[in-house]
CSV table of C-alpha atoms in Angstrom, one decimal:
chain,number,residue,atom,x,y,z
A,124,UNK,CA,149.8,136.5,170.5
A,125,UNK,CA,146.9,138.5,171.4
A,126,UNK,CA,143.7,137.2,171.8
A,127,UNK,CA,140.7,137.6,169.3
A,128,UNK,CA,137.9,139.2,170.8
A,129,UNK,CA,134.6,137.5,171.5
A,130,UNK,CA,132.7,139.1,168.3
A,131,UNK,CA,135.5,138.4,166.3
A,132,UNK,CA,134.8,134.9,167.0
A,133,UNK,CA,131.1,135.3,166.7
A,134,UNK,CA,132.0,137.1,163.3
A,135,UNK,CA,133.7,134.0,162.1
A,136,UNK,CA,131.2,131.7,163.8
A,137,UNK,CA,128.4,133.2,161.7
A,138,UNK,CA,130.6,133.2,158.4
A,139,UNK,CA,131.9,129.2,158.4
A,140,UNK,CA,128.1,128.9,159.2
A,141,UNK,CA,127.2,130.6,156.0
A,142,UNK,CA,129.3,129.2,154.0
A,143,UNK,CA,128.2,125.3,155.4
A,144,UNK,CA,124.7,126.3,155.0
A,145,UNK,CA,125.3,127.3,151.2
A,146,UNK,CA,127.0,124.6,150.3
A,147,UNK,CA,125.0,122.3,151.7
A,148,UNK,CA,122.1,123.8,150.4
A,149,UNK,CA,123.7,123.5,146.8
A,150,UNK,CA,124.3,119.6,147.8
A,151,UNK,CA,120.8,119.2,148.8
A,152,UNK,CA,119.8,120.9,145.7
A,153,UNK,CA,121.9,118.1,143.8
A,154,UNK,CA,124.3,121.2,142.4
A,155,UNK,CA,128.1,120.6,142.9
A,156,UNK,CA,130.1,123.1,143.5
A,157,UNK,CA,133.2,121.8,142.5
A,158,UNK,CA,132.4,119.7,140.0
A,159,UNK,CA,133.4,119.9,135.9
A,160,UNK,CA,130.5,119.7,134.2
A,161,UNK,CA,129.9,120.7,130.9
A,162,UNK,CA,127.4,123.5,130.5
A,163,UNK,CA,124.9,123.6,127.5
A,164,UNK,CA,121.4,125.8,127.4
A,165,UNK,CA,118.0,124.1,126.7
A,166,UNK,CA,115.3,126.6,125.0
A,167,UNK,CA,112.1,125.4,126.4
A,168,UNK,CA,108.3,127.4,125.6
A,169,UNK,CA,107.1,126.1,128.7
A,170,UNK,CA,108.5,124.6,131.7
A,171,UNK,CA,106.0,122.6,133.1
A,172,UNK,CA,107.1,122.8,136.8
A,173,UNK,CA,110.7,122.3,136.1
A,174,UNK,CA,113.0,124.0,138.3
A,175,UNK,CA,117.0,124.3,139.6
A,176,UNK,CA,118.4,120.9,140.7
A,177,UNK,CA,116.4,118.8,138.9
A,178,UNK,CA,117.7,115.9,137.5
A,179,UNK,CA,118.8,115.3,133.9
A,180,UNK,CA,118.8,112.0,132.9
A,181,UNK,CA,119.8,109.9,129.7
A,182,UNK,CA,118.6,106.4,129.1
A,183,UNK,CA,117.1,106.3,132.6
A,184,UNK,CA,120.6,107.3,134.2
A,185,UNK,CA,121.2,111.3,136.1
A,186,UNK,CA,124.3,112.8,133.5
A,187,UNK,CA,123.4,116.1,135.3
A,188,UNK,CA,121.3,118.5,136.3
A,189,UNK,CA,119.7,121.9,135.8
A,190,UNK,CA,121.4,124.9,137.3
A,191,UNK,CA,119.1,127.9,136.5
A,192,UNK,CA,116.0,129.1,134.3
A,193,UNK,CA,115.7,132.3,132.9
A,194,UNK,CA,112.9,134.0,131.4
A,195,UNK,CA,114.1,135.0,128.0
A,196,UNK,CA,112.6,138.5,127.7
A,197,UNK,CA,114.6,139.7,124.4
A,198,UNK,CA,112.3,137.2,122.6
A,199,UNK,CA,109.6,137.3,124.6
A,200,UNK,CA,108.2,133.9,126.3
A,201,UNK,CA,111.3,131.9,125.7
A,202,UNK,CA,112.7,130.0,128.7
A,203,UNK,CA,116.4,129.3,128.9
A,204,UNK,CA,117.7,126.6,131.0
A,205,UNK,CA,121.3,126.1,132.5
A,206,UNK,CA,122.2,122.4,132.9
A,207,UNK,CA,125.3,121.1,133.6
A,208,UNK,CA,126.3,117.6,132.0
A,209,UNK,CA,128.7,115.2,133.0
A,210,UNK,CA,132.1,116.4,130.9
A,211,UNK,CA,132.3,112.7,129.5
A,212,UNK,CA,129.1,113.1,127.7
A,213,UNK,CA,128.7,113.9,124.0
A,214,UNK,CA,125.5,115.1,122.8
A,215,UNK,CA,125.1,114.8,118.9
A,216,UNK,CA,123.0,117.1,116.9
A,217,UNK,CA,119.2,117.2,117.2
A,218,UNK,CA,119.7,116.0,120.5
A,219,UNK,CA,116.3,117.2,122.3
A,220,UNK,CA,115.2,117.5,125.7
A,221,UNK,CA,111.9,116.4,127.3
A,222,UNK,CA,110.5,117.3,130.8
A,223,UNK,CA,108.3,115.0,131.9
A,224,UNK,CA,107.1,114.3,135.7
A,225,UNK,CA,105.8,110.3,137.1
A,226,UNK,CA,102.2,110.5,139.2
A,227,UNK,CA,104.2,111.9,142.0
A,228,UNK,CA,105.0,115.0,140.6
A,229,UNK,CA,108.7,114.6,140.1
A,230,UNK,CA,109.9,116.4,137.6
A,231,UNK,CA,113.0,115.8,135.6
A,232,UNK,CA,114.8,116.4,131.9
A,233,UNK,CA,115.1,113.3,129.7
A,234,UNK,CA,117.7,113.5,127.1
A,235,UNK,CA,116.5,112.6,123.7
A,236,UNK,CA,119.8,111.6,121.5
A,237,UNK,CA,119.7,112.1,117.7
A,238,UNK,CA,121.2,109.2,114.7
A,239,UNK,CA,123.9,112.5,114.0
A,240,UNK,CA,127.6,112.4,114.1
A,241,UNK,CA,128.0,115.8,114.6
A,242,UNK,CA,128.6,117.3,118.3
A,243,UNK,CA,127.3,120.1,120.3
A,244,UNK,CA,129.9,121.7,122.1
A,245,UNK,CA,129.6,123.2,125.3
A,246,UNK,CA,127.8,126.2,126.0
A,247,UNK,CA,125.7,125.0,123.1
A,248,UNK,CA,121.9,125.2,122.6
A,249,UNK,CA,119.2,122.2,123.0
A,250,UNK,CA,115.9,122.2,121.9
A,251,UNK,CA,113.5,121.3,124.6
A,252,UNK,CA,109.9,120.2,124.7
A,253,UNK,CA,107.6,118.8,127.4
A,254,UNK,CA,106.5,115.5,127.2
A,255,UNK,CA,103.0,115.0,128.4
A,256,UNK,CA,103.3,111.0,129.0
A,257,UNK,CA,100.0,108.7,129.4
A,258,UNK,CA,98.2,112.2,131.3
A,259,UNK,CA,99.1,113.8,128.4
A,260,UNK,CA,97.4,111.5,126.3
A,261,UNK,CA,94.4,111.3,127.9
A,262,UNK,CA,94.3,115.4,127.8
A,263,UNK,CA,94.3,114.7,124.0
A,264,UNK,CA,91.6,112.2,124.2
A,265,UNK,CA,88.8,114.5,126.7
A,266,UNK,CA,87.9,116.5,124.1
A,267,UNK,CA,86.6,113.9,121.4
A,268,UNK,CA,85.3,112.1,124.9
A,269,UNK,CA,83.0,115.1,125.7
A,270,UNK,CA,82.2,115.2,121.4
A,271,UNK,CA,81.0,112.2,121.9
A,272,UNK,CA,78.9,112.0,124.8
A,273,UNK,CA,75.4,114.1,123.7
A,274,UNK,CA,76.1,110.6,120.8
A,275,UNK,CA,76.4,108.7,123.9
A,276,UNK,CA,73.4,110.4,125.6
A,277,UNK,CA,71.0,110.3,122.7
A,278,UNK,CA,72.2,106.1,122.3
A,279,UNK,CA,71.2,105.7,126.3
A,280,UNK,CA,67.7,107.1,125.6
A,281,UNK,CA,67.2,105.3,122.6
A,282,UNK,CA,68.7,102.0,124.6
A,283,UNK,CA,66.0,103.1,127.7
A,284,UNK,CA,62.6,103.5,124.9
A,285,UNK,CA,63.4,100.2,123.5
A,286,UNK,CA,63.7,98.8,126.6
A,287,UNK,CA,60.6,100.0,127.8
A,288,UNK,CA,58.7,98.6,124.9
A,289,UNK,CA,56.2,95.8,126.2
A,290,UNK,CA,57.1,93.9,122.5
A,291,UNK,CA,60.7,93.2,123.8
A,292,UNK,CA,59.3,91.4,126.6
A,293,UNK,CA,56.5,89.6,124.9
A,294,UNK,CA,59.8,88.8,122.1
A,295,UNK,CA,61.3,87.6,125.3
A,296,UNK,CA,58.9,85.6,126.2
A,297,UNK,CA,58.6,83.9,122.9
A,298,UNK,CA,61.8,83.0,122.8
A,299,UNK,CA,61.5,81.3,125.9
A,300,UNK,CA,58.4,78.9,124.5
A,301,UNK,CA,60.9,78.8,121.6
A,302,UNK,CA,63.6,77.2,123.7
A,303,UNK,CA,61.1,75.0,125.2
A,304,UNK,CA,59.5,73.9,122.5
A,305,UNK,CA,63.1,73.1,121.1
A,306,UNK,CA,64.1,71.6,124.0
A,307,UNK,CA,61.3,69.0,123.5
A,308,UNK,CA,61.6,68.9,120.0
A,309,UNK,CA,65.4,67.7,121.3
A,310,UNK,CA,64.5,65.5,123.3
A,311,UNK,CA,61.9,64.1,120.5
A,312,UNK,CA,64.4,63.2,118.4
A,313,UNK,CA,67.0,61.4,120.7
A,314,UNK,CA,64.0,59.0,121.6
A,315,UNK,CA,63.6,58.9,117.6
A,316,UNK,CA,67.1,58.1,117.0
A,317,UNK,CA,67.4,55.5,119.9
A,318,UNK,CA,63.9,54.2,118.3
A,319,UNK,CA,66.2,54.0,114.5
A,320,UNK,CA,69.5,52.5,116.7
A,321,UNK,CA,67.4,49.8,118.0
A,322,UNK,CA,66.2,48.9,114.7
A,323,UNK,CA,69.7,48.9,113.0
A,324,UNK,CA,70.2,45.2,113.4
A,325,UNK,CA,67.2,44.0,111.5
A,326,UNK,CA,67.9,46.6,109.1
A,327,UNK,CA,71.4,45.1,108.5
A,328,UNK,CA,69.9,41.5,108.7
A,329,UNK,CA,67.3,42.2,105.9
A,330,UNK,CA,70.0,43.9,104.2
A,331,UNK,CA,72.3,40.9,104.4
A,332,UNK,CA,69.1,38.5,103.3
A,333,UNK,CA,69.1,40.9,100.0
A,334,UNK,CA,72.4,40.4,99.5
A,335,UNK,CA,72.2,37.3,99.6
A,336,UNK,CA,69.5,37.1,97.4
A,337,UNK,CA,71.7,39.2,94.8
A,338,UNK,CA,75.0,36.7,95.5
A,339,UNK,CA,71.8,33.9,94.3
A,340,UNK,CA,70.8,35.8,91.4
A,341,UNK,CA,74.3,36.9,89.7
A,342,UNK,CA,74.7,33.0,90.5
A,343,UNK,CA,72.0,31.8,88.6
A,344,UNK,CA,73.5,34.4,85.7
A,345,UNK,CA,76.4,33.2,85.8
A,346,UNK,CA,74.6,29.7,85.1
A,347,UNK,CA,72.6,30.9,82.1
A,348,UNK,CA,76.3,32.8,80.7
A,349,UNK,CA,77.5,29.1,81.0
A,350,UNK,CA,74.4,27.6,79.4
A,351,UNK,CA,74.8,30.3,76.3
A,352,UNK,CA,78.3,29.1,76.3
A,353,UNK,CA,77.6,25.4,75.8
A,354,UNK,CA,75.3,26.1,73.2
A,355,UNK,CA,76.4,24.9,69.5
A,356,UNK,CA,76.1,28.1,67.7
A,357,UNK,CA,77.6,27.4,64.2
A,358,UNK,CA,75.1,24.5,64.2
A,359,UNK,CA,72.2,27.0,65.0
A,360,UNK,CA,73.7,29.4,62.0
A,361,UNK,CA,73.6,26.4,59.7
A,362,UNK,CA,70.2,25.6,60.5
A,363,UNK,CA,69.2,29.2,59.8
A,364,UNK,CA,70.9,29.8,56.7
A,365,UNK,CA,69.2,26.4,55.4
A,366,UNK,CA,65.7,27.9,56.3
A,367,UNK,CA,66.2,31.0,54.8
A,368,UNK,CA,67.5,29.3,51.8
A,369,UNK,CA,64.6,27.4,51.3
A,370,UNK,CA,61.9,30.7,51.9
A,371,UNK,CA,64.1,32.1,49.0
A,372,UNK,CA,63.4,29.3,47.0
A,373,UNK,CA,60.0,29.5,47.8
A,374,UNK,CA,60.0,33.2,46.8
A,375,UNK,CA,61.6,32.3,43.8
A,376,UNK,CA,58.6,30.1,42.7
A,377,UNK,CA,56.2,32.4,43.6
A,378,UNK,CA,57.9,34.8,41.5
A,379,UNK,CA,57.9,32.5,38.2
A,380,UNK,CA,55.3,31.2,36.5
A,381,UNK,CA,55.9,27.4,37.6
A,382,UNK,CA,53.1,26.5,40.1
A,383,UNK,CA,49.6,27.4,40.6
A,384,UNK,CA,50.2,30.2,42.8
A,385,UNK,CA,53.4,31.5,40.5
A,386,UNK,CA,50.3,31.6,37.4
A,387,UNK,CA,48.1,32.9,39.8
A,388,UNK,CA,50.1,35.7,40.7
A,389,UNK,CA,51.7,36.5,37.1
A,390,UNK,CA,49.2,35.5,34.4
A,391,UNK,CA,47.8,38.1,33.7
A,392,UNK,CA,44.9,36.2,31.6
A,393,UNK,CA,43.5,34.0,34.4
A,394,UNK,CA,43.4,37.6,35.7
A,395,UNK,CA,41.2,38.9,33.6
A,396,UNK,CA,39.4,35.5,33.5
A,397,UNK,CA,38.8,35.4,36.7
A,398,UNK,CA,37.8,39.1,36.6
A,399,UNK,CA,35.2,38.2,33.8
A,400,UNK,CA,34.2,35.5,35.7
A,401,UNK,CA,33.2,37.6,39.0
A,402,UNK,CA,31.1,40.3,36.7
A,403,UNK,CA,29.1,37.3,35.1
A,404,UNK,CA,28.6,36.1,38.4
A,405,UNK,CA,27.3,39.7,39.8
A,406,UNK,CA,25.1,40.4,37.0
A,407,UNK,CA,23.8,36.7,37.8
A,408,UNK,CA,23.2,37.7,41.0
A,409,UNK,CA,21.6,40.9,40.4
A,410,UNK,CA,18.9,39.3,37.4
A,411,UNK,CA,17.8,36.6,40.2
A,412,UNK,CA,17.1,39.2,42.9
A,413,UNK,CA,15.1,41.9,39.9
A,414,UNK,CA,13.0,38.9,38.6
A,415,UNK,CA,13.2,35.9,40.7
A,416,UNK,CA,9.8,34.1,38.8
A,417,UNK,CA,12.7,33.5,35.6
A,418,UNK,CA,14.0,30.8,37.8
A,419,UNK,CA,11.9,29.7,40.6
A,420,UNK,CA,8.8,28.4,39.2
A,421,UNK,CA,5.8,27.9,42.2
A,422,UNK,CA,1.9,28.6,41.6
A,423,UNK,CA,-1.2,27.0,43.0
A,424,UNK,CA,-3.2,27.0,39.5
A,425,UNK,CA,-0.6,25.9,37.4
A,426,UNK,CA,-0.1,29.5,35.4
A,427,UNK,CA,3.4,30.7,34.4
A,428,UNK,CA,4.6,34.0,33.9
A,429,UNK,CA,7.3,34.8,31.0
């Protein structure tokens, strides 16, 4: 058998070194040649750093990973990636997939899986999207953050004038005698209240002396209650129903004409008598104060006047 010559072995040298250095390149790149994966196209607007080999997980767990992007120029800014899926896994309808990347920088494809029964078949389309995480949502948040800082600026300085005012320290400083003067006014009253403790006792001793003093009383009650008790009442009835008989029997004669008071009070003659009598006695009166000389004779010589 003849020999090969030395650049035929080079030749073949160079070409098992090829092929070792693509195929480990592909390995490196986490792309297996030989494997039987299931290929399905995600439509992406932007990529966000994603590129071949990266890793395309579901639930946390690599079920493949992406083989190519291509710029979609028929439609002009669509991105089209190649992944390749583990042939075991099913993705339902509405399935979507994010790219999202840790503080490192890693990038990789999370697999978003949809409530549908329905299946995508293999050299199917999935909608993609990019999925800014906590970075993200802090992007969203600068903007109302700068809104709000001329507000913020314009608080500050108003914060730095009041500040300045020499009222909020003389306010300050009143509120400090305040404390003080609270502090005593505290300590005022404990002494008060140990005064009032201390006296407590005799309090309750004076109080017990009036309650004893009631006890007496509501004694002494119940001795007059026991007293109106013993008392003879339907004795003390009959007495007063005799009295009252006898002031209406007394009435009663004042009332007829029996008596000198009875006539007195109903004749109506003695009346007028005595009536007659009184004017008699008035115009008596009255003569003996005009001419007093009718009845009361006195002279020194003896003459007397008619």
């Amino acid at each position: 058998m003849k020999s090969f010559s030395k650049e035929i072995k080079i030749a073949l040298v160079a070409i098992v070194g090829l092929v070792v250095l693509y195929f480990g390149m592909s390995f490196l790149k986490g792309v297996s040649m030989f494997s039987s994966d299931n290929t399905y196209y995600v439509k992406f607007d932007k990529v966000s750093g994603l590129s071949p080999s990266c890793p395309v997980m579901a639930d946390g767990y690599k079920v493949g990973t992406v083989k190519s992007i291509d710029y979609d120029y028929s439609r002009k800014g669509g991105i089209i990636a190649e992944v390749g899926l583990h042939k075991d896994l099913q993705v339902p309808v509405g399935t979507t997939a994010e790219i999202s990347s840790d503080l490192l920088g890693n990038v990789q494809v999370d697999l978003v899986f949809s409530d549908s029964k329905q299946i995508v078949q293999p050299e199917g389309q999935i909608d993609g999207c990019i999925n800014a995480g906590a970075m993200g949502k802090i992007k969203e948040i600068i903007p109302q953050v700068m809104n709000l800082m001329p507000k913020i600026d314009s608080i500050l300085v108003s914060v730095n004038t009041l500040l300045a005012d020499p009222h909020i320290a003389g306010s300050l400083h009143n509120i400090y005698d305040v404390t003080g003067n609270m502090k005593q006014s505290t300590a005022e009253l404990q002494t008060l209240m140990a005064q009032v403790n201390g006296k407590v006792p005799q309090l309750m001793d004076k109080a017990g002396g009036v309650l004893d003093n009631t006890q007496q009383v509501a004694a002494n009650a119940g001795k007059v209650a026991d007293n109106l008790a013993k008392l003879d009442f339907e004795t003390t009835l009959g007495e007063l129903e005799s009295t009252m008989g006898t002031l209406k029997q007394f009435a009663e004669k004042l009332n007829s004409n029996e008596g000198s008071l009875g006539l007195l009070m109903s004749d109506q003659s003695l009346y007028n008598n005595l009536n007659a009598t009184m004017a008699h006695a008035d115009s008596l009166l009255v003569n003996l104060r005009e001419h007093p000389k009718r009845y009361v004779h006195f002279s020194l010589f003896g003459k007397k006047d008619k």
